[in-house]
Short mmCIF file of C-alpha atoms in Angstrom, two decimals:
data_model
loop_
_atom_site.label_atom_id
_atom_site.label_comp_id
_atom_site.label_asym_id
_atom_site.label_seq_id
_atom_site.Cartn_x
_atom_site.Cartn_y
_atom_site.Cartn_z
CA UNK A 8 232.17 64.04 66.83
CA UNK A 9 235.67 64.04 65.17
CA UNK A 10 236.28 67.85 63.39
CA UNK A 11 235.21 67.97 59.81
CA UNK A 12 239.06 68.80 58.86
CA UNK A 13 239.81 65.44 60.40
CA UNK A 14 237.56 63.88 58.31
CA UNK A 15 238.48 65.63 54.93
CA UNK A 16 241.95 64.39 56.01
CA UNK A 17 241.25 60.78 56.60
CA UNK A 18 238.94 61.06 53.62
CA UNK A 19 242.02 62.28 51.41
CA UNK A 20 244.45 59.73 52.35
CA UNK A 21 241.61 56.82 51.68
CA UNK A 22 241.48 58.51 48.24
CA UNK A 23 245.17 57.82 47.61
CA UNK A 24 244.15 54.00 48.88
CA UNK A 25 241.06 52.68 47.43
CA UNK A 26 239.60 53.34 44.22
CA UNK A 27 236.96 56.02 44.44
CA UNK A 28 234.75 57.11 41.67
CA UNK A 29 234.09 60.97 42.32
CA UNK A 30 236.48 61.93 45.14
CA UNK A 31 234.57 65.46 45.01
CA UNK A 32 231.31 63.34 45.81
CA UNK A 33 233.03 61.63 48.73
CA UNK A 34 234.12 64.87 50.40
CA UNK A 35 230.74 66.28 50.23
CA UNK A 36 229.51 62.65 51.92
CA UNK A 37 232.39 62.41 54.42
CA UNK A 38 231.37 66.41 55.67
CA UNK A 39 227.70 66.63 55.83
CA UNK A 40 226.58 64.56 58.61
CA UNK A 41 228.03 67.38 60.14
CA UNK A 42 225.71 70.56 57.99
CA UNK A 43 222.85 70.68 60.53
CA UNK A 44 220.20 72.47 59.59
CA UNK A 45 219.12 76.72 61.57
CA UNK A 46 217.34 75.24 64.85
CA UNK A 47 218.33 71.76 64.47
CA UNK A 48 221.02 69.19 65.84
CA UNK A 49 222.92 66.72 64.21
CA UNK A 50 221.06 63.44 65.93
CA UNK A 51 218.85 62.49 63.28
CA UNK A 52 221.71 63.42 60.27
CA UNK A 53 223.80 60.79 62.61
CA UNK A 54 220.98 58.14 62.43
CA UNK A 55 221.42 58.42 66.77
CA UNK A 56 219.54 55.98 68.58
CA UNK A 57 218.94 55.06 72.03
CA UNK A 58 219.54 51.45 72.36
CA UNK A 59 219.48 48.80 75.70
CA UNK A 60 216.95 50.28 77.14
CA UNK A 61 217.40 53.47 76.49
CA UNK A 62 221.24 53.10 78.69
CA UNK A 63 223.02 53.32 75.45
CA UNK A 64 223.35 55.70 72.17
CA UNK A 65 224.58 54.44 68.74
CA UNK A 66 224.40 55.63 65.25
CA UNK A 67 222.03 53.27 63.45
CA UNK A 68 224.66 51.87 60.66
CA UNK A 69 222.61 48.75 60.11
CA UNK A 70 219.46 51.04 58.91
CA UNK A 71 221.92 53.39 56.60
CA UNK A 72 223.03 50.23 55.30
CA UNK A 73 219.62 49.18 54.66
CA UNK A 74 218.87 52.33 53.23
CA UNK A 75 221.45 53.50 50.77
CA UNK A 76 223.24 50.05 50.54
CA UNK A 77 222.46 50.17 46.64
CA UNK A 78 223.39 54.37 46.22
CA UNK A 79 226.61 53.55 47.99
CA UNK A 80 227.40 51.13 45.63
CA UNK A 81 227.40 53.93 43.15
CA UNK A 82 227.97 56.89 44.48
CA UNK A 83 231.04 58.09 46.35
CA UNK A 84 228.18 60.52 48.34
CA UNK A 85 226.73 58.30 50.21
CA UNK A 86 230.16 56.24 50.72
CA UNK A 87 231.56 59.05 52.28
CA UNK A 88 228.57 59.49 54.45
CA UNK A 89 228.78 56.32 55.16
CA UNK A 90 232.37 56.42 56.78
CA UNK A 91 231.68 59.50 58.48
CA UNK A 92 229.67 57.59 60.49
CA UNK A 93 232.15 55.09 61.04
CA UNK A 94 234.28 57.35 61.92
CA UNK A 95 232.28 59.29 64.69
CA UNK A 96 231.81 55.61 66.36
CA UNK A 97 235.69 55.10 66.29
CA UNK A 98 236.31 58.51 67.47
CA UNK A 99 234.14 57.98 70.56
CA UNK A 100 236.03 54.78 71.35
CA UNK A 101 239.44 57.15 70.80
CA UNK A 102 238.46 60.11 73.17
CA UNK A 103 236.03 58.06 75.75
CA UNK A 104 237.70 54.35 76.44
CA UNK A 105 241.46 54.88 74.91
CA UNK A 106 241.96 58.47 76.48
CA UNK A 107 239.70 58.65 79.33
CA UNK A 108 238.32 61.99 77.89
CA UNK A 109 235.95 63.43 80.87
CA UNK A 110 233.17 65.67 78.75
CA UNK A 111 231.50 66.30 81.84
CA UNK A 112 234.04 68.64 83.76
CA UNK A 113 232.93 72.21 83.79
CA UNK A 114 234.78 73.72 80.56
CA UNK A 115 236.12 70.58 78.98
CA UNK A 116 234.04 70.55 76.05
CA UNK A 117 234.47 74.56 75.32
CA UNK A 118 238.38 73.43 75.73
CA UNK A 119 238.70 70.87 73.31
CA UNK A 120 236.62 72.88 70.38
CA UNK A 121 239.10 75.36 70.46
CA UNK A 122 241.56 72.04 70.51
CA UNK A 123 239.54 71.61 67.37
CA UNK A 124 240.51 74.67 65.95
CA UNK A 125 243.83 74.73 66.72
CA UNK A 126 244.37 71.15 65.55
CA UNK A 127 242.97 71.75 62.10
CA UNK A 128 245.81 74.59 61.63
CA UNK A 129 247.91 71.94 61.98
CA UNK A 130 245.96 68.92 60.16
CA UNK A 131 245.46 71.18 56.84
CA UNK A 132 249.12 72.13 56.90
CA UNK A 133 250.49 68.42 57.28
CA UNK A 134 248.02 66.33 55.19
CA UNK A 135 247.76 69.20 52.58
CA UNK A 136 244.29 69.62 52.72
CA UNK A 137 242.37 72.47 50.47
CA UNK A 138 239.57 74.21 50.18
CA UNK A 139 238.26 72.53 47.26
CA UNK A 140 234.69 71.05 47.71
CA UNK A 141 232.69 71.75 44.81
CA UNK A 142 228.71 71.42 45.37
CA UNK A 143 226.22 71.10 42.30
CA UNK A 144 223.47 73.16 41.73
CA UNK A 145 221.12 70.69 42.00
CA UNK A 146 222.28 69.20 45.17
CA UNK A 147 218.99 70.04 46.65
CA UNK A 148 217.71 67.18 44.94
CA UNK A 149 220.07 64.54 46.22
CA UNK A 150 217.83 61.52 47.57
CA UNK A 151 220.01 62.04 50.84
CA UNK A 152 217.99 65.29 51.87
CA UNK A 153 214.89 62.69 52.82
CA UNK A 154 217.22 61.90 55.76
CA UNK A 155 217.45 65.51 57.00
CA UNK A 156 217.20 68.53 56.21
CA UNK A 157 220.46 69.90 55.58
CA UNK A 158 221.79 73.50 56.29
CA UNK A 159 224.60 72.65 53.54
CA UNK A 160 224.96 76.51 52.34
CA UNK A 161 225.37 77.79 54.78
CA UNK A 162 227.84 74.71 56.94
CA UNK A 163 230.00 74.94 53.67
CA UNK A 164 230.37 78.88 53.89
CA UNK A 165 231.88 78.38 57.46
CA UNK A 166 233.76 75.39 56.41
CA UNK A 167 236.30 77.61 54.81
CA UNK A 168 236.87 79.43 57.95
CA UNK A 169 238.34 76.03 59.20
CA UNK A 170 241.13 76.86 56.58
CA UNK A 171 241.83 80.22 57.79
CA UNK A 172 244.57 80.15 60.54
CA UNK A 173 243.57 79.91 63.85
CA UNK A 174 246.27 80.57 67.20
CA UNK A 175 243.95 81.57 70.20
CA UNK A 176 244.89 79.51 72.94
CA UNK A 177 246.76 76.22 73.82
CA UNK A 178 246.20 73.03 73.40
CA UNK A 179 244.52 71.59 76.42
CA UNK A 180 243.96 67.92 75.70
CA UNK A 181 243.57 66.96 71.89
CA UNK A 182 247.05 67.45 70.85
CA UNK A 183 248.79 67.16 67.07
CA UNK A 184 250.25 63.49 68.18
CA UNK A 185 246.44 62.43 69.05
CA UNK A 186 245.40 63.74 65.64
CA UNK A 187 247.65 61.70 64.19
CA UNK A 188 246.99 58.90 65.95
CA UNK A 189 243.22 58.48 65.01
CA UNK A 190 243.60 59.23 61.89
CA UNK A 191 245.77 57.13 61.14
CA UNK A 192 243.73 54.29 63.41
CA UNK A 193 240.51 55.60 61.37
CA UNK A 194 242.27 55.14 57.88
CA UNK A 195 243.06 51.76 59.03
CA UNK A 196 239.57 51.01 60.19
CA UNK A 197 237.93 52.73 57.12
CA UNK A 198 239.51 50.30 54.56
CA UNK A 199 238.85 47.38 56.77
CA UNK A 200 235.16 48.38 56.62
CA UNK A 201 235.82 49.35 52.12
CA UNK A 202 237.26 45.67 52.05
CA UNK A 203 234.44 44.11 53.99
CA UNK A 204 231.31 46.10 52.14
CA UNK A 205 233.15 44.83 48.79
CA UNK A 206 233.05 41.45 49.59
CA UNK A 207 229.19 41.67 50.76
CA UNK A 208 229.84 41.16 54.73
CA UNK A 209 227.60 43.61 56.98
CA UNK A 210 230.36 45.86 58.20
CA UNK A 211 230.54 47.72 61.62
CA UNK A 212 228.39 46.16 64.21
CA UNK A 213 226.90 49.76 65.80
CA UNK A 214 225.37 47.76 68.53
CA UNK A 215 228.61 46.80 70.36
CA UNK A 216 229.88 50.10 69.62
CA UNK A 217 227.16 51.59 71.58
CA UNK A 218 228.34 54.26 74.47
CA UNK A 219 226.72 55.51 77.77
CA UNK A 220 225.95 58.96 76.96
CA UNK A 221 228.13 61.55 79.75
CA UNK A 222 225.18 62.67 81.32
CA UNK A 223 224.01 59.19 81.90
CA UNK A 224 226.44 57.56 83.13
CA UNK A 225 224.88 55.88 85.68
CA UNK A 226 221.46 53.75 84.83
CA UNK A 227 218.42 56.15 86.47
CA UNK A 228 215.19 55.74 86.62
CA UNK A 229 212.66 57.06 84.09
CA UNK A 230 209.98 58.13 86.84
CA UNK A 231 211.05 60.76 89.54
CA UNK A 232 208.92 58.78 92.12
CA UNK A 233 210.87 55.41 91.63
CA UNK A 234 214.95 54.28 91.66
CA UNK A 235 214.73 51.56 89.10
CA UNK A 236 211.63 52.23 86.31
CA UNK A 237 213.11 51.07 83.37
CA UNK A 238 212.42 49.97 79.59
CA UNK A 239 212.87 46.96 78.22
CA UNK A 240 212.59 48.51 74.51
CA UNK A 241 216.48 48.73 72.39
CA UNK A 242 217.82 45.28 72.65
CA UNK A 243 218.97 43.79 69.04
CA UNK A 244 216.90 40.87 67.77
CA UNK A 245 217.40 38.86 64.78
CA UNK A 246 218.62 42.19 63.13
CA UNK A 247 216.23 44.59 64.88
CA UNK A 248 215.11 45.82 68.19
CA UNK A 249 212.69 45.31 70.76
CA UNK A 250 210.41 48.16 70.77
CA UNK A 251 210.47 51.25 72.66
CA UNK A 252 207.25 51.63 75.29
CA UNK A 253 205.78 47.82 74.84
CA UNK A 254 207.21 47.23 78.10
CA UNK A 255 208.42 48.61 81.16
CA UNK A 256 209.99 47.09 84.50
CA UNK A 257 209.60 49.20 87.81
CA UNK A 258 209.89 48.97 90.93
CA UNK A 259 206.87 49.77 93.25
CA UNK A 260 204.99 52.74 92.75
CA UNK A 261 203.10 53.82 95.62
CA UNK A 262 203.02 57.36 95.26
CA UNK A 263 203.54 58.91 91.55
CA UNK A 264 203.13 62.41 90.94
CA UNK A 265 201.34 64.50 87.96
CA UNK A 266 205.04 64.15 86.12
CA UNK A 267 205.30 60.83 86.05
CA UNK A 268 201.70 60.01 85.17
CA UNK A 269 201.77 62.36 82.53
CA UNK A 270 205.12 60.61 81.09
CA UNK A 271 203.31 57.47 81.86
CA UNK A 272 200.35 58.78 79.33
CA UNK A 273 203.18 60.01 76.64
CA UNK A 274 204.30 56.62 76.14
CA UNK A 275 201.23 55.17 76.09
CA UNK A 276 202.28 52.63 78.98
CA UNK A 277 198.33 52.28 80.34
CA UNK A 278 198.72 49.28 81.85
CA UNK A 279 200.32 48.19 85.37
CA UNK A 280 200.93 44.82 86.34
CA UNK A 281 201.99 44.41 90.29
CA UNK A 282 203.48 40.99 91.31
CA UNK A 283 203.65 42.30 94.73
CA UNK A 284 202.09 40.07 97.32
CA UNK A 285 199.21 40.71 99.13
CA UNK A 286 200.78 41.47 102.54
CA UNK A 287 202.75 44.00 100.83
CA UNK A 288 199.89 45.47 98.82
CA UNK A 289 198.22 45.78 102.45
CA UNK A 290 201.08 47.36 103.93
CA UNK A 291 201.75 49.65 101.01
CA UNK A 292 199.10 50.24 98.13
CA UNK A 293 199.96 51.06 94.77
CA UNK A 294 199.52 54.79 93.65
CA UNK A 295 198.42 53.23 90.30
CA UNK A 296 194.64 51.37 92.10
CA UNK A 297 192.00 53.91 90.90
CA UNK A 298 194.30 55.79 88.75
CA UNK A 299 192.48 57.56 85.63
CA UNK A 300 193.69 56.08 82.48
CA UNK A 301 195.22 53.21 84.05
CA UNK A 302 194.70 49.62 84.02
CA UNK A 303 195.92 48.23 87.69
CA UNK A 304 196.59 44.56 87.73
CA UNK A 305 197.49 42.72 91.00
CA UNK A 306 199.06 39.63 89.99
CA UNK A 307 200.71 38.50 93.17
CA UNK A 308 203.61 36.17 92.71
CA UNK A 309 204.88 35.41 96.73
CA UNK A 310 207.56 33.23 95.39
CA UNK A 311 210.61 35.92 95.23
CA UNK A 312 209.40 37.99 97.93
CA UNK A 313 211.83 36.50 100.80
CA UNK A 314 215.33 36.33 100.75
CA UNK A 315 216.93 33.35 99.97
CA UNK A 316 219.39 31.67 102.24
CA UNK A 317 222.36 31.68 100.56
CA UNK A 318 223.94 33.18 97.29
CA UNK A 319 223.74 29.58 95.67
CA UNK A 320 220.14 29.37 96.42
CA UNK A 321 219.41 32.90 94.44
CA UNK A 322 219.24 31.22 90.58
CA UNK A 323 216.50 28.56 92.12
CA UNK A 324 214.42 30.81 93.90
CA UNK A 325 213.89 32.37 90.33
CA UNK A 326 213.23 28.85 88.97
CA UNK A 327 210.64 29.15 91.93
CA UNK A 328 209.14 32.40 90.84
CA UNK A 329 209.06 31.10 87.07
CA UNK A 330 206.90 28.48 88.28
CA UNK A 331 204.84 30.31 90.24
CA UNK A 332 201.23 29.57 90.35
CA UNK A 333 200.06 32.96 88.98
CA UNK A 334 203.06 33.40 86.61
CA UNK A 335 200.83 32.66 83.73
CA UNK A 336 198.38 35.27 84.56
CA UNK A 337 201.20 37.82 84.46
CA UNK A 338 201.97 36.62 80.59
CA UNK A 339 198.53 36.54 80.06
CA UNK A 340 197.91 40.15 81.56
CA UNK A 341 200.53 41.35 78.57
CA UNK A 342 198.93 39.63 75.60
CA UNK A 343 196.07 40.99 75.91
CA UNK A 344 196.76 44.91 77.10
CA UNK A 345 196.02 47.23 74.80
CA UNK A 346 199.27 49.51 74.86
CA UNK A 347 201.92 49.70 76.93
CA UNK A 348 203.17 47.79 80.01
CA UNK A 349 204.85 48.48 83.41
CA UNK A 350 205.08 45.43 85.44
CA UNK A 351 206.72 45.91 89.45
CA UNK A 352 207.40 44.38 92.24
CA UNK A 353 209.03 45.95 95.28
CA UNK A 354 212.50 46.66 94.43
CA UNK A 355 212.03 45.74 90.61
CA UNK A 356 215.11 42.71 91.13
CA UNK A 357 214.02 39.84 91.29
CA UNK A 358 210.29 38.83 90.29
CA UNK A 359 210.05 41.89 87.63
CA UNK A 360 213.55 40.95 86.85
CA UNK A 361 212.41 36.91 86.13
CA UNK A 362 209.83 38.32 84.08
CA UNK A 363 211.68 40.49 82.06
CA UNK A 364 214.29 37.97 80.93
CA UNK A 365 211.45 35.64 79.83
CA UNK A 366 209.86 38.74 77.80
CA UNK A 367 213.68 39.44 76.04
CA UNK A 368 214.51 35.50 75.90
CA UNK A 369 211.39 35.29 74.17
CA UNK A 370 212.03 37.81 71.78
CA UNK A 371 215.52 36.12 71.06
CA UNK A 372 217.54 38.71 72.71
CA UNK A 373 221.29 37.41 73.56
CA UNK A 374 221.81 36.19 77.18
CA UNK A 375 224.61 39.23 76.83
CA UNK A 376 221.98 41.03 77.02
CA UNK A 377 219.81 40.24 79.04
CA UNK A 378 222.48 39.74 81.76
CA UNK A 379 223.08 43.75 81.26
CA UNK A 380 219.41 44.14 81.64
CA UNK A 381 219.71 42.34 85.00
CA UNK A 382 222.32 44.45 86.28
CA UNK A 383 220.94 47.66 85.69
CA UNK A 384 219.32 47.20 88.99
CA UNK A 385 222.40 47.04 90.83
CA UNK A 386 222.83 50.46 89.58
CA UNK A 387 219.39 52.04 89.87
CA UNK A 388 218.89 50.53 93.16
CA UNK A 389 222.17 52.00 95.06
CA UNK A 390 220.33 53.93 97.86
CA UNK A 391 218.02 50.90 98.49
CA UNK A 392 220.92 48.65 98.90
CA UNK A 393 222.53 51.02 101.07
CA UNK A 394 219.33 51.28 103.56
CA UNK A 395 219.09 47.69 103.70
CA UNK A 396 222.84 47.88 104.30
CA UNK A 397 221.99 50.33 107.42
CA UNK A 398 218.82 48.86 108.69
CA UNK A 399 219.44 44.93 108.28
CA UNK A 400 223.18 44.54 109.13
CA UNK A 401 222.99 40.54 109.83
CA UNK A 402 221.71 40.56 106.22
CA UNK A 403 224.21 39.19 103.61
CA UNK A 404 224.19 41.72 100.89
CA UNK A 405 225.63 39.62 98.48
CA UNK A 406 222.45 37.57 98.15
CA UNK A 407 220.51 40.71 97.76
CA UNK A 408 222.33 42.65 95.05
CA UNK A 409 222.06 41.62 91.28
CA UNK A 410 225.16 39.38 90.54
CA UNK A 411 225.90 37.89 86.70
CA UNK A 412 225.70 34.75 88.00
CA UNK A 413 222.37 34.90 89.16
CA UNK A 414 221.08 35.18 85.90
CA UNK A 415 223.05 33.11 84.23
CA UNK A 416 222.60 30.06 86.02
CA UNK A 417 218.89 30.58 86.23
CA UNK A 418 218.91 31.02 82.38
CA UNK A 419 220.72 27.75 82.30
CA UNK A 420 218.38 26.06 85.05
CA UNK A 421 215.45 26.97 82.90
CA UNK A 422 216.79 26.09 79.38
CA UNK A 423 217.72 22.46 80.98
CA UNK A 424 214.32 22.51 81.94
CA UNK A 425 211.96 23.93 79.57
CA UNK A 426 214.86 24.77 76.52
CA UNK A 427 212.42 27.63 75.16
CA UNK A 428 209.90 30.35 76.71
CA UNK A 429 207.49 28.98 74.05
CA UNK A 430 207.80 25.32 75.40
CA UNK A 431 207.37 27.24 79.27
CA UNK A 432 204.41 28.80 78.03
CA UNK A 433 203.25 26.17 76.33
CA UNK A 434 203.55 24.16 80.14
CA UNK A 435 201.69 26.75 81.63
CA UNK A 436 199.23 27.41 79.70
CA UNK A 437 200.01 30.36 77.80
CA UNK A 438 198.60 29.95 74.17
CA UNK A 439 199.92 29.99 70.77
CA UNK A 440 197.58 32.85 70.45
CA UNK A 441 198.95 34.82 73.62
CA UNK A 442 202.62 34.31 72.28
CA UNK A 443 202.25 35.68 69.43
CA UNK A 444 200.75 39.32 70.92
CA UNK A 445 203.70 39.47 73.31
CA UNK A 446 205.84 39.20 70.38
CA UNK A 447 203.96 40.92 68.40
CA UNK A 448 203.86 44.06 71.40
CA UNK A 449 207.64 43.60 71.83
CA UNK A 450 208.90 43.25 67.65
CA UNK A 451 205.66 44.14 65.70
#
């Protein structure tokens, strides 16, 4: 994300900081995230991943960690690496939150690389960088090539064209006093992270450094026939993540097309659970009944399917759904599928919505979490809320959109009550057995 000249020049003032052992080794770490390989991006060399449910991207600094912990210990390579990472996260937060950069104007991005250019004319004349990167004829062999395969000839061939002088153009938005300014926030940051992997602490927490990626800015949903099908795979656990295509939340699908079922099929979600009630199965049948390949399940769960009459009276009608007669059948429906889930209702808000923050709570995701989970609907769902808005004026949307309090009173209702989903289940009649195969679906 930042320009490799930025990070040789943040590298070299660290080395005039810290105590390095083979500041010819860190260069080569700090620079070749960025040495993607003919035909390939730099996503996997970045460790990207898509994280709360699939709304977020991060670079996966907990598995590098995991990974190369003991070679960074020992070599300045995979240091550097290391904080090249770091510094791509940071650099996000510079450009995205702290100077509102818009990547998604026509021509912004071609502006600022030739910022890029321009800017490391100026970065290699003020920091003193040079061209001296040495790579050993065995790099090949490096352990770090099991990550990715790097295109390193060739990236460091054209990384001494960065040192050649470049003057096409004017600056447009990354100027010399930005420059400045992150790298000397990064440099800052960087031996805040040196002190902390010293002293054994876990360093940068990539999860709460996650960002919305430009193009998906706005939650969608992942079926072209639906506003709000969404996964429930991403969310941090107890040091790891739910899994990706265990379980899906939807709302109704009445008429999918070949797309979606063959996405459906890719992912290896075979299994559909509706919570719908019958008068609305009646009035509009799921696309999914008699479906080839698919596993239809009508569960219904009536509790949820009125409006409430007030906003205060939203967190107990969820206490109402949670107790719902056939709620354990729904639990019981996801033990024992085979593959993947999708469980709906009508708008995907409300009953799916109780559901799903069992499923995470269960799991041990953070109520943080699962409150963002929540209010992804109120995004996904915009041109539903706005035809209820149209058609049912007397209606008070309030109690119909997705508020943070809604959640997190009911979360609070039902921890007074139960104080764990196990002890829930347990009330309802879910097994020990059954637990342990949602879990085991949702963490492995």
């Amino acid at each position: 994300m930042a320009s490799r000249i930025m990070h040789l020049a943040i590298t070299d003032i660290l080395a005039g900081r810290y105590a390095f052992r083979d500041i010819n080794r860190l260069k080569i770490g700090a620079t070749l995230p960025d040495a993607s390989a003919p035909g390939q991006n730099t996503e996997r060399s970045h460790l990207k991943i898509r994280i709360r449910g699939l709304t977020q991207k991060t670079y996966d600094l907990t598995r590098y960690r995991k990974e190369y912990g003991e070679k960074m210990r020992e070599d300045d390579l995979y240091l550097g690496y290391y904080l090249h990472l770091v510094q791509d996260l940071l650099f996000r937060y510079f450009m995205y939150e702290m100077h509102r950069w818009d990547s998604k104007a026509p021509g912004n991005v071609d502006r600022l690389h030739n910022d890029y250019a321009l800017i490391n004319t100026y970065v290699i004349g003020k920091y003193q960088l040079r061209d001296d990167i040495v790579i050993p004829q065995d790099f090949a062999k490096e352990p770090i090539h099991a990550l990715y395969p790097f295109g390193y000839e060739s990236f460091y061939e054209e990384l001494k064209g960065d040192y050649e002088p470049y003057r096409e153009g004017s600056l447009f938005f990354f100027t010399q006093q930005k420059a400045d300014e992150f790298i000397g926030m990064a440099v800052g940051f960087c031996m805040r992270e040196l002190d902390a992997l010293s002293q054994g602490q876990p360093g940068m927490d990539e999860y709460q450094w996650g960002w919305k990626p430009a193009r998906d800015a706005v939650a969608h949903s992942l079926l072209h026939t639906t506003l709000n099908t969404r996964e429930l795979g991403g969310y941090r656990t107890r040091g790891r993540y739910t899994h990706m295509d265990a379980v899906w939340r939807s709302d109704v699908q009445r008429y999918p097309d070949q797309g979606d079922l063959a996405l459906l099929r890719e992912h290896h979600i075979t299994t559909v659970i509706d919570l719908r009630g019958e008068g609305d199965i009646l009035r509009a049948p799921s696309g999914f009944e008699g479906a080839a390949d698919f596993a239809y399940c009508h569960v219904p769960i009536d509790e949820g399917s009125g409006i409430p009459e007030s906003r205060e009276a939203v967190p107990g009608s969820y206490m109402a759904i949670a107790m719902a007669k056939n709620m354990p059948r729904v639990f019981k429906k996801i033990a024992d599928a085979p593959d993947g889930v999708m469980i709906n209702c009508t708008a995907g808000k409300d009953r799916t919505g109780v559901v799903s923050a069992l499923l995470l709570k269960l799991c041990g995701v953070s109520e943080e979490d699962i409150v963002y989970d929540y209010l992804l609907t109120r995004e996904c769902n915009q041109k539903r809320f706005e035809l209820i808005r149209q058609n049912y004026p007397e209606v008070d949307m309030g109690i119909i959109i997705p508020d943070e309090s809604y959640m997190r009173e009911f979360l609070r209702l039902f921890k007074e009550r139960f104080g764990s989903v196990e002890n829930y289940f347990e009330d309802r009649g879910v097994t020990v057995e059954e637990t342990a195969r949602i879990r085991r679906k949702m963490l492995g």
